[in-house]
Coordinates of C-alpha atoms in Angstrom, one line a residue:
Chain I
X1 CA -3.4 -114.3 41.1
X2 CA -3.6 -116.0 44.1
X3 CA -4.2 -119.1 42.6
X4 CA -1.8 -118.9 40.2
X5 CA 1.0 -118.5 42.8
X6 CA -0.2 -121.3 45.0
X7 CA 0.0 -123.6 41.7
X8 CA 3.9 -122.3 41.1
X9 CA 4.5 -122.8 44.6
X10 CA 3.1 -126.3 44.1
X11 CA 5.0 -127.0 40.7
X12 CA 8.0 -125.7 42.5
X13 CA 8.0 -128.2 45.6
X14 CA 6.8 -131.0 43.6
X15 CA 9.7 -130.8 40.8
X16 CA 12.6 -129.3 42.8
X17 CA 12.5 -130.5 46.5
X18 CA 10.2 -133.4 46.6
X19 CA 10.9 -134.6 43.2
X20 CA 11.4 -138.8 42.8
X21 CA 15.1 -139.6 42.8
X22 CA 16.2 -136.4 44.5
X23 CA 13.3 -136.1 47.1
X24 CA 14.6 -138.6 49.5
X25 CA 17.8 -136.6 50.0
X26 CA 15.4 -133.5 50.7
X27 CA 13.6 -135.5 53.0
X28 CA 16.9 -136.4 55.0
X29 CA 18.1 -132.9 55.1
X30 CA 14.9 -131.6 56.3
X31 CA 15.0 -134.2 59.0
X32 CA 18.4 -133.5 60.1
X33 CA 17.8 -129.8 60.4
X34 CA 14.7 -130.9 62.3
X35 CA 16.8 -133.3 64.6
X36 CA 19.4 -130.5 65.1
X37 CA 17.6 -127.5 65.4
X38 CA 14.1 -129.0 67.3
X39 CA 15.6 -131.8 69.5
X40 CA 19.4 -131.6 69.7
X41 CA 20.0 -128.2 70.6
X42 CA 17.0 -127.8 72.6
X43 CA 17.9 -130.8 74.5
X44 CA 21.7 -129.5 75.0
X45 CA 20.2 -126.0 76.0
X46 CA 17.4 -127.2 78.4
X47 CA 14.8 -124.5 79.1
X48 CA 17.0 -121.5 78.1
X49 CA 16.5 -122.6 74.4
X50 CA 13.0 -121.1 75.4
X51 CA 13.9 -117.8 76.5
X52 CA 17.3 -117.2 75.1
X53 CA 17.0 -114.4 72.4
X54 CA 20.5 -116.4 70.8
X55 CA 17.6 -119.0 69.8
X56 CA 15.7 -116.7 67.3
X57 CA 19.4 -116.1 65.9
X58 CA 19.4 -119.7 64.7
X59 CA 16.0 -119.6 63.2
X60 CA 17.6 -116.8 60.9
X61 CA 20.3 -118.6 59.7
X62 CA 17.7 -121.7 58.8
X63 CA 16.1 -119.7 55.9
X64 CA 19.5 -118.9 54.3
X65 CA 20.4 -122.8 53.8
X66 CA 16.8 -124.0 52.8
X67 CA 16.1 -121.2 50.2
X68 CA 19.6 -121.4 48.3
X69 CA 18.8 -124.8 46.3
X70 CA 15.2 -123.8 45.4
X71 CA 15.7 -120.1 44.4
X72 CA 18.9 -120.6 42.3
X73 CA 17.0 -123.0 40.3
X74 CA 14.1 -120.9 40.2
X75 CA 14.8 -119.6 36.4
X76 CA 18.5 -120.8 35.4
X77 CA 17.0 -124.7 36.1
X78 CA 14.1 -123.9 33.6
X79 CA 16.3 -122.7 31.5
X80 CA 19.0 -125.1 31.5
X81 CA 15.7 -127.7 31.3
X82 CA 14.3 -126.2 28.1
X83 CA 10.9 -125.6 29.8
X84 CA 11.1 -121.7 30.5
X85 CA 9.9 -120.7 27.1
X86 CA 6.8 -122.9 27.7
X87 CA 6.3 -121.9 31.0
X88 CA 6.3 -118.1 29.4
X89 CA 3.7 -119.4 26.6
X90 CA 1.2 -120.1 29.6
X91 CA -1.7 -117.5 30.6
X92 CA 0.3 -116.7 33.9
X93 CA 0.9 -113.3 34.2
X94 CA 4.6 -111.9 34.9
X95 CA 3.7 -111.3 38.6
X96 CA 2.5 -114.7 39.3
X97 CA 5.5 -116.4 37.7
X98 CA 7.9 -114.2 39.9
X99 CA 5.9 -114.1 42.9
X100 CA 5.5 -117.6 42.8
X101 CA 9.1 -118.5 42.4
X102 CA 9.7 -116.2 45.3
X103 CA 7.1 -117.5 47.7
X104 CA 7.8 -121.4 47.1
X105 CA 11.4 -120.4 48.6
X106 CA 10.0 -118.1 51.5
X107 CA 7.1 -120.6 52.4
X108 CA 9.7 -123.6 52.3
X109 CA 12.0 -122.0 54.5
X110 CA 9.5 -120.4 56.9
X111 CA 7.4 -123.4 57.4
X112 CA 10.7 -125.4 58.3
X113 CA 11.8 -122.9 60.8
X114 CA 8.5 -122.7 62.5
X115 CA 8.3 -126.6 62.4
X116 CA 11.8 -126.5 64.4
X117 CA 10.8 -123.7 66.8
X118 CA 7.7 -125.7 67.4
X119 CA 9.4 -129.1 67.7
X120 CA 11.8 -127.5 70.2
X121 CA 9.1 -126.4 72.1
X122 CA 8.0 -130.0 72.7
X123 CA 11.3 -131.3 73.2
X124 CA 11.8 -128.8 76.1
X125 CA 8.6 -130.0 77.5
X126 CA 8.9 -133.8 77.4
X127 CA 12.7 -133.7 78.6
X128 CA 12.7 -130.9 81.1
X129 CA 8.8 -131.0 82.3
X130 CA 7.9 -127.9 84.9
X131 CA 5.6 -129.8 86.8
X132 CA 2.6 -130.2 84.5
X133 CA 2.9 -126.5 83.3
X134 CA 3.5 -126.4 79.8
X135 CA 6.6 -124.0 78.8
X136 CA 6.7 -121.8 75.6
X137 CA 8.7 -118.8 74.3
X138 CA 7.6 -115.8 75.1
X139 CA 5.0 -114.2 72.5
X140 CA 7.0 -111.3 71.5
X141 CA 9.9 -113.5 70.9
X142 CA 8.4 -116.3 69.0
X143 CA 6.4 -114.0 66.9
X144 CA 9.5 -111.6 66.4
X145 CA 11.2 -114.4 65.4
X146 CA 9.2 -115.9 63.1
X147 CA 8.6 -112.7 61.6
X148 CA 12.2 -112.4 61.2
X149 CA 12.8 -115.4 59.6
X150 CA 10.3 -114.4 57.0
X151 CA 11.6 -111.3 56.0
X152 CA 14.6 -112.8 55.8
X153 CA 13.6 -115.5 53.6
X154 CA 12.2 -112.9 51.4
X155 CA 15.4 -111.0 51.2
X156 CA 17.2 -114.3 50.4
X157 CA 14.5 -115.5 47.8
X158 CA 14.3 -112.2 45.8
X159 CA 18.0 -112.0 45.4
X160 CA 18.2 -115.4 44.5
X161 CA 15.5 -115.1 42.4
X162 CA 17.4 -112.0 40.8
X163 CA 20.6 -114.1 40.4
X164 CA 18.8 -116.9 38.8
X165 CA 17.2 -114.4 36.3
X166 CA 20.7 -113.5 35.3
X167 CA 22.3 -116.6 35.4
X168 CA 22.7 -119.5 32.3
X169 CA 22.8 -122.3 35.0
X170 CA 21.9 -123.5 38.2
X171 CA 25.6 -124.0 39.3
X172 CA 26.3 -120.5 37.8
X173 CA 23.5 -119.2 39.8
X174 CA 24.4 -120.9 43.2
X175 CA 28.1 -119.5 42.8
X176 CA 26.9 -115.7 42.3
X177 CA 24.1 -116.5 45.3
X178 CA 26.7 -117.7 47.6
X179 CA 29.2 -114.9 46.9
X180 CA 26.4 -112.3 47.0
X181 CA 25.3 -113.6 50.9
X182 CA 28.9 -113.7 51.7
X183 CA 29.3 -110.2 50.9
X184 CA 26.3 -109.2 52.8
X185 CA 27.4 -111.1 56.0
X186 CA 31.3 -109.8 55.2
X187 CA 31.0 -106.3 54.2
X188 CA 29.9 -104.9 57.5
X189 CA 32.8 -106.4 59.6
X190 CA 35.5 -105.7 56.9
X191 CA 34.1 -101.9 57.1
X192 CA 34.2 -101.8 60.7
X193 CA 38.1 -103.0 60.3
X194 CA 38.9 -100.0 58.1
X195 CA 37.7 -97.5 60.7
X196 CA 40.5 -95.6 62.6
X197 CA 41.2 -97.2 66.3
X198 CA 39.2 -94.3 68.0
X199 CA 35.9 -94.7 66.4
X200 CA 35.9 -98.7 67.0
X201 CA 36.6 -97.9 70.7
X202 CA 33.6 -95.7 70.6
X203 CA 31.6 -98.5 69.1
X204 CA 32.7 -100.7 72.0
X205 CA 31.5 -98.0 74.5
X206 CA 28.3 -97.4 72.9
X207 CA 27.3 -101.4 72.9
X208 CA 26.3 -101.6 76.7
X209 CA 23.7 -98.7 75.9
X210 CA 22.4 -100.1 72.7
X211 CA 22.0 -103.4 75.0
X212 CA 19.9 -101.2 77.1
X213 CA 17.7 -100.1 74.0
X214 CA 17.2 -103.9 72.6
X215 CA 13.4 -103.2 71.5
X216 CA 14.4 -100.3 69.6
X217 CA 17.6 -102.0 68.1
X218 CA 15.2 -105.0 67.1
X219 CA 12.7 -102.6 65.7
X220 CA 15.3 -100.8 63.6
X221 CA 16.6 -104.0 62.0
X222 CA 13.1 -104.9 61.4
X223 CA 12.5 -101.9 59.6
X224 CA 15.9 -102.0 57.8
X225 CA 14.8 -105.6 56.3
X226 CA 11.2 -104.5 55.4
X227 CA 13.2 -101.8 53.1
X228 CA 15.7 -104.1 51.8
X229 CA 13.0 -106.7 51.0
X230 CA 11.0 -103.9 49.1
X231 CA 13.9 -103.2 47.2
X232 CA 15.0 -107.0 46.3
X233 CA 11.6 -107.6 45.4
X234 CA 11.2 -104.6 43.1
X235 CA 14.7 -105.2 41.3
X236 CA 13.3 -109.0 40.6
X237 CA 10.4 -107.5 39.2
X238 CA 12.5 -105.0 37.4
X239 CA 14.3 -107.6 35.6
X240 CA 11.5 -110.2 35.3
X241 CA 10.9 -109.2 31.6
X242 CA 9.3 -112.1 29.4
X243 CA 10.6 -110.6 26.0
X244 CA 14.0 -110.4 27.5
X245 CA 13.9 -114.3 28.8
X246 CA 13.0 -115.2 26.0
X247 CA 15.9 -114.5 24.2
X248 CA 18.6 -115.4 26.9
Chain L
X1 CA -15.1 -117.5 16.9
X2 CA -16.5 -119.3 13.8
X3 CA -15.4 -120.7 10.7
X4 CA -14.8 -117.8 7.8
X5 CA -13.4 -115.4 10.7
X6 CA -9.8 -114.5 10.6
X7 CA -7.5 -116.2 13.7
X8 CA -4.4 -114.7 13.2
X9 CA -3.4 -111.5 10.9
X10 CA -0.3 -109.9 10.6
X11 CA 0.6 -106.6 9.0
X12 CA 4.2 -105.9 7.7
X13 CA 5.5 -107.4 10.9
X14 CA 9.3 -107.0 11.2
X15 CA 11.4 -108.3 14.3
X16 CA 15.1 -107.4 14.2
X17 CA 17.9 -108.3 16.5
X18 CA 20.6 -105.6 15.6
X19 CA 21.5 -106.3 12.0
X20 CA 19.9 -109.5 12.0
X21 CA 16.2 -109.2 10.3
X22 CA 14.5 -112.1 11.7
X23 CA 11.2 -111.3 10.4
X24 CA 11.2 -109.0 7.3
X25 CA 7.8 -107.4 6.8
X26 CA 5.5 -110.2 6.8
X27 CA 2.1 -110.2 6.0
X28 CA -0.7 -113.0 5.9
X29 CA -3.9 -114.3 7.5
X30 CA -5.1 -117.4 8.7
X31 CA -8.6 -118.4 8.7
X32 CA -10.4 -119.7 11.5
X33 CA -10.5 -123.7 12.1
X34 CA -8.1 -124.3 9.3
X35 CA -4.9 -125.9 9.6
X36 CA -2.1 -123.5 8.0
X37 CA 1.4 -124.6 7.8
X38 CA 4.3 -122.4 8.1
X39 CA 7.2 -123.9 6.1
X40 CA 10.7 -122.8 5.8
X41 CA 14.4 -124.0 6.3
X42 CA 16.1 -123.6 9.8
X43 CA 16.9 -120.4 11.0
X44 CA 13.8 -118.7 8.1
X45 CA 11.9 -117.1 10.9
X46 CA 9.2 -119.6 11.9
X47 CA 9.9 -119.7 15.4
X48 CA 10.5 -116.0 15.8
X49 CA 7.4 -115.9 14.1
X50 CA 5.4 -118.0 16.8
X51 CA 7.0 -116.1 19.4
X52 CA 5.8 -112.6 18.1
X53 CA 2.2 -114.1 17.6
X54 CA 2.3 -115.2 21.3
X55 CA 2.9 -111.9 22.3
X56 CA 6.7 -113.1 23.5
X57 CA 8.5 -111.1 21.7
X58 CA 7.9 -107.4 20.7
X59 CA 7.9 -106.4 17.2
X60 CA 10.4 -103.7 15.8
X61 CA 7.6 -102.6 13.7
X62 CA 4.1 -103.4 12.0
X63 CA 1.3 -105.4 13.9
X64 CA -0.2 -108.7 14.3
X65 CA -3.9 -109.7 15.9
X66 CA -4.5 -113.3 17.2
X67 CA -7.7 -114.0 18.0
X68 CA -8.9 -110.6 17.7
X69 CA -6.2 -109.3 20.0
X70 CA -3.1 -107.1 19.4
X71 CA 0.0 -109.0 20.3
X72 CA 1.7 -105.7 21.7
X73 CA -0.9 -104.9 24.1
X74 CA -3.1 -108.1 24.6
X75 CA -0.3 -110.7 25.0
X76 CA -1.9 -112.3 28.1
X77 CA -5.6 -112.6 26.5
X78 CA -3.7 -114.3 23.5
X79 CA -2.0 -116.9 25.6
X80 CA -5.1 -117.5 27.8
X81 CA -6.6 -118.9 24.4
X82 CA -4.1 -120.4 23.0
X83 CA -1.9 -123.9 23.4
X84 CA 1.7 -123.8 22.0
X85 CA 4.2 -126.5 21.9
X86 CA 7.2 -124.7 21.0
X87 CA 11.1 -125.7 19.8
X88 CA 11.3 -127.5 22.8
X89 CA 8.8 -129.8 24.5
X90 CA 8.9 -127.8 27.5
X91 CA 7.8 -130.9 29.3
X92 CA 9.2 -131.2 33.3
X93 CA 11.0 -134.6 33.2
X94 CA 11.3 -134.9 37.1
X95 CA 7.5 -135.0 37.2
X96 CA 5.2 -138.0 35.5
X97 CA 3.2 -137.5 33.0
X98 CA 0.2 -137.2 34.9
X99 CA 2.0 -134.4 36.9
X100 CA 2.8 -132.5 33.9
X101 CA -0.6 -132.2 32.7
X102 CA -2.3 -131.6 36.3
X103 CA 0.3 -128.6 36.2
X104 CA -1.3 -127.4 33.1
X105 CA -4.6 -128.0 34.1
X106 CA -4.3 -126.1 37.1
X107 CA -2.5 -123.2 35.3
X108 CA -5.6 -123.1 33.3
X109 CA -8.0 -123.0 36.2
X110 CA -9.7 -126.2 35.1
X111 CA -11.7 -127.7 38.0
X112 CA -10.2 -131.0 39.5
X113 CA -12.7 -133.3 38.6
X114 CA -12.7 -132.0 34.9
X115 CA -9.2 -132.0 34.7
X116 CA -8.8 -135.6 35.8
X117 CA -11.2 -136.4 33.2
X118 CA -9.6 -134.5 30.9
X119 CA -5.9 -136.0 31.5
X120 CA -7.4 -139.5 31.2
X121 CA -9.3 -138.8 27.8
X122 CA -5.9 -137.3 26.3
X123 CA -3.7 -139.9 27.8
X124 CA -5.6 -143.0 26.7
X125 CA -6.1 -141.4 23.2
X126 CA -2.2 -141.2 22.7
X127 CA -2.0 -144.5 24.3
X128 CA -0.2 -143.2 27.4
X129 CA -2.4 -143.6 30.0
X130 CA -0.5 -147.0 31.4
X131 CA 2.4 -145.1 32.0
X132 CA 0.9 -141.9 33.1
X133 CA 2.8 -142.3 36.9
X134 CA 6.3 -142.4 35.5
X135 CA 8.8 -139.8 35.5
X136 CA 8.9 -138.5 32.1
X137 CA 12.6 -138.6 32.0
X138 CA 12.5 -142.2 31.6
X139 CA 10.6 -142.1 28.0
X140 CA 11.2 -142.1 24.6
X141 CA 11.6 -139.1 22.7
X142 CA 8.4 -139.9 21.0
X143 CA 6.4 -140.5 24.1
X144 CA 7.5 -136.9 25.3
X145 CA 6.7 -135.5 22.1
X146 CA 3.4 -136.8 22.2
X147 CA 2.9 -136.0 25.7
X148 CA 3.8 -132.5 24.7
X149 CA 1.0 -132.2 22.1
X150 CA -1.4 -133.3 24.5
X151 CA -0.4 -130.8 26.9
X152 CA -1.2 -128.3 24.1
X153 CA -4.4 -129.4 23.8
X154 CA -5.3 -129.8 27.6
X155 CA -7.3 -126.4 28.0
X156 CA -9.0 -126.8 24.6
X157 CA -7.5 -123.7 23.3
X158 CA -9.1 -122.1 20.1
X159 CA -5.6 -121.7 18.2
X160 CA -2.8 -123.9 18.9
X161 CA 0.9 -123.3 18.0
X162 CA 3.1 -126.4 17.0
X163 CA 6.5 -126.3 16.3
X164 CA 7.3 -129.7 14.4
X165 CA 4.8 -131.6 16.3
X166 CA 5.5 -134.9 14.9
X167 CA 9.3 -134.7 15.1
X168 CA 10.7 -137.9 17.0
X169 CA 7.2 -139.7 16.2
X170 CA 6.9 -143.0 14.7
X171 CA 5.5 -143.2 11.4
X172 CA 2.4 -144.3 13.0
X173 CA 2.0 -142.3 15.7
X174 CA 2.9 -139.5 13.7
X175 CA 0.0 -140.5 11.0
X176 CA -2.1 -140.8 14.2
X177 CA -1.2 -137.1 15.2
X178 CA -2.1 -135.8 11.9
X179 CA -5.6 -137.4 12.0
X180 CA -6.2 -135.6 15.5
X181 CA -4.7 -132.6 14.0
X182 CA -7.1 -132.8 11.2
X183 CA -10.0 -133.5 13.5
X184 CA -9.0 -130.7 15.8
X185 CA -9.4 -128.1 12.6
X186 CA -12.5 -130.0 11.0
X187 CA -14.7 -131.1 14.1
X188 CA -13.9 -128.6 16.4
X189 CA -13.5 -125.3 14.6
X190 CA -9.5 -125.3 16.5
X191 CA -6.8 -123.4 14.2
X192 CA -3.9 -125.3 13.7
X193 CA -0.8 -123.1 13.1
X194 CA 1.8 -125.6 12.5
X195 CA 5.6 -125.5 11.4
X196 CA 7.2 -128.3 9.6
X197 CA 9.9 -129.8 7.5
X198 CA 8.0 -132.3 6.3
X199 CA 6.7 -131.0 3.3
X200 CA 4.5 -134.4 2.5
X201 CA 3.1 -134.0 5.8
X202 CA 2.1 -130.1 5.0
X203 CA 0.7 -131.4 1.6
X204 CA -1.2 -134.0 3.6
X205 CA -3.4 -132.1 6.1
X206 CA -2.7 -128.1 5.6
X207 CA -5.7 -126.4 4.3
X208 CA -3.1 -123.4 3.8
X209 CA 0.5 -123.1 3.7
X210 CA 3.2 -120.3 4.1
X211 CA 6.7 -120.4 3.0
X212 CA 9.0 -118.2 4.8
X213 CA 13.1 -117.9 4.1
X214 CA 15.3 -115.6 5.5
X215 CA 12.6 -113.7 7.3
X216 CA 10.7 -112.8 4.1
X217 CA 7.5 -114.5 3.0
X218 CA 7.6 -115.8 -0.3
X219 CA 4.4 -117.1 -0.7
X220 CA 0.9 -118.1 0.8
X221 CA -1.9 -120.5 -0.6
X222 CA -3.1 -123.5 -0.6
X223 CA -0.9 -126.4 -1.1
X224 CA -2.5 -126.9 -4.6
X225 CA -1.9 -123.7 -5.6
X226 CA 1.6 -123.7 -4.8
X227 CA 2.3 -126.9 -6.7
X228 CA 0.5 -125.5 -9.7
X229 CA 2.3 -122.0 -9.1
X230 CA 5.5 -123.8 -9.6
X231 CA 4.7 -126.6 -11.4
X232 CA 7.3 -126.8 -14.5
X233 CA 5.2 -127.0 -17.7
X234 CA 5.8 -130.7 -18.1
X235 CA 3.6 -133.4 -19.9
X236 CA 4.4 -137.0 -18.8
X237 CA 3.7 -140.1 -20.8
X238 CA 3.7 -143.8 -20.3
X239 CA 4.5 -146.0 -22.5
X240 CA 6.6 -148.4 -24.9
X241 CA 9.0 -147.7 -27.9
X242 CA 10.9 -144.5 -26.7
X243 CA 14.7 -144.7 -27.9
X244 CA 17.9 -142.3 -27.5
X245 CA 17.0 -141.0 -31.4
X246 CA 13.6 -140.1 -30.1
X247 CA 14.7 -138.2 -27.0
X248 CA 17.5 -136.3 -29.4
X249 CA 14.8 -135.3 -32.1
X250 CA 13.0 -133.8 -29.0
X251 CA 15.6 -131.8 -27.5
X252 CA 15.7 -129.9 -31.0
X253 CA 12.3 -128.7 -30.8
X254 CA 12.6 -124.9 -29.8
X255 CA 9.8 -125.0 -27.0
X256 CA 11.2 -127.9 -25.4
X257 CA 13.6 -127.2 -22.3
X258 CA 14.6 -130.9 -21.1
X259 CA 13.6 -134.5 -22.1
X260 CA 14.0 -137.2 -19.3
X261 CA 13.5 -141.2 -19.4
X262 CA 12.6 -142.6 -16.2
X263 CA 11.7 -146.2 -16.8
X264 CA 8.4 -146.1 -19.1
X265 CA 7.8 -142.5 -18.3
X266 CA 9.0 -139.7 -20.6
X267 CA 8.9 -136.7 -19.3
X268 CA 9.1 -133.5 -21.4
X269 CA 9.6 -130.1 -20.0
X270 CA 8.3 -127.3 -22.0
X271 CA 9.6 -123.7 -21.8
X272 CA 6.0 -122.5 -21.5
X273 CA 2.4 -124.0 -21.1
X274 CA 1.7 -126.4 -24.1
X275 CA -1.0 -128.5 -25.4
X276 CA -0.3 -132.2 -25.4
X277 CA -1.9 -132.7 -28.6
X278 CA 1.4 -132.2 -30.5
X279 CA 3.5 -134.2 -28.8
X280 CA 1.3 -136.8 -28.9
X281 CA 1.0 -136.7 -32.5
X282 CA 4.5 -136.9 -32.9
X283 CA 5.3 -140.0 -30.5
X284 CA 2.6 -141.7 -32.3
X285 CA 3.7 -141.2 -35.7
X286 CA 7.3 -142.5 -34.5
X287 CA 5.4 -145.6 -33.4
X288 CA 5.5 -145.5 -29.9
X289 CA 2.6 -147.4 -27.9
X290 CA 1.0 -144.9 -25.4
X291 CA -0.4 -145.9 -22.5
X292 CA -0.9 -142.7 -20.5
X293 CA -0.7 -139.2 -21.1
X294 CA -1.0 -136.6 -18.3
X295 CA 0.2 -132.9 -17.0
X296 CA 3.4 -133.0 -14.9
X297 CA 2.4 -131.7 -11.1
X298 CA 5.1 -130.6 -8.8
X299 CA 5.4 -131.8 -5.5
X300 CA 4.9 -129.3 -2.5
X301 CA 8.7 -130.1 -1.8
X302 CA 9.8 -129.4 -5.3
X303 CA 7.7 -126.1 -5.3
X304 CA 9.3 -125.3 -1.8
X305 CA 12.4 -125.8 -3.3
X306 CA 12.1 -124.0 -6.4
X307 CA 11.0 -120.4 -4.2
X308 CA 14.1 -121.0 -2.1
X309 CA 16.1 -121.0 -5.3
X310 CA 14.4 -118.1 -7.1
X311 CA 14.8 -116.2 -3.9
X312 CA 18.4 -117.0 -4.0

């Protein structure tokens, strides 16, 4: 199954991201992102970039943008280009096709995030040298950041593939996924606004206490992300039915 | 699998979509190493049957076995050993021809060296090797169709399903593909399940044909059997000296259904099987110069249309 997933990843990258005609655009977007997150912002922030946990949040946004194009194309694109039935008629198992599609976008986003992080460290070392000593992120921050990116990429990719499975065209999938992502980000803020003032002020009082318990909070966020990832993967797996896809 | 064994066997296979009976109780067998033509008009149930046989759809009732595997429970095994060119060519048009074949070679776990050899061998055979690096979207429909056929054969399948394989090919390419299909079946023992609208093509290459319409299987047999089964009882006389009075007299005979004169060919349709002796005697008595007498034989197309008319 690993070999089949690798085949699917290779195919997705070649066909959707780096295909001739559209490949140059993909390279340019990738270079812009690397330039922005790997050179320009670290240069502006100086050595703070390697110590400030906000950098972690910057990385976490990256997969969001990098996966959308790839995941929306996953099934809706195959359907639109009339290649889905041929793919389903191959020896590939359901799991290989589904997880291959998800893995293609997860790895794409994750590798760009990692490259940005490493490039940022190189930029800082070149522009703000510290007497020859190599400067890098704190291990917990670096590995925690990469793990967060991975979990977020899995979540978005799984939701994206689910949306793509249900969309007739790539455009439709793109619109649906954007709405879903907007809902995920906006609903907590909207819900918060609906609470009475008393409850809202209680949140504000608790905030400094929470700051002191940052590791616990980060741990909880990771646990929630893992649960959400598992749920999104299961949802996508449940929706993937060859016999249903062939008729859509 | 060897010749003489059964590659496909269906038993009272049904597939319903709500009120629509896309496949309505079909039962047939396909011998290994044969070219089997599955004929029918648009919407007859041909593509649905292929999907059922590949395990891409579940039958509503009945059963089917492909290469000895059950389509409900062992569809993965069926797809492992079969190749399929479906309604759409299914090519990745942003990839080159070589990349398309390489992808399918990888899907079937063909080792790198063998994969490269196979790609070269197949593309050269179809005269596409020189253009292997071009993206497929710049190709003509016929070239794409050739590539799609080649892709189907990439992993040396035991059984191939081809949905209208010569569609879009020029006559030379179509003839060449037909030769290749015959060669696949005769030399390599590959079973070919072919749907086509081109009845003369089916007549030329198929060992067995089945006719399906509105989901029902109307007949199965060799093209010859089908032609004989549906042949009108006619006698063709080639000669000179035919005239309207002679034709009018022939039409008065009680066992004659119809008389037609086409150029120097007199075609007499009888209501039942008739010996040509009486007709020849009659014509000779009317001073007709007879060059040739033969029994009429329907073409596969005529037999096919006759079957559809009967069902209607």
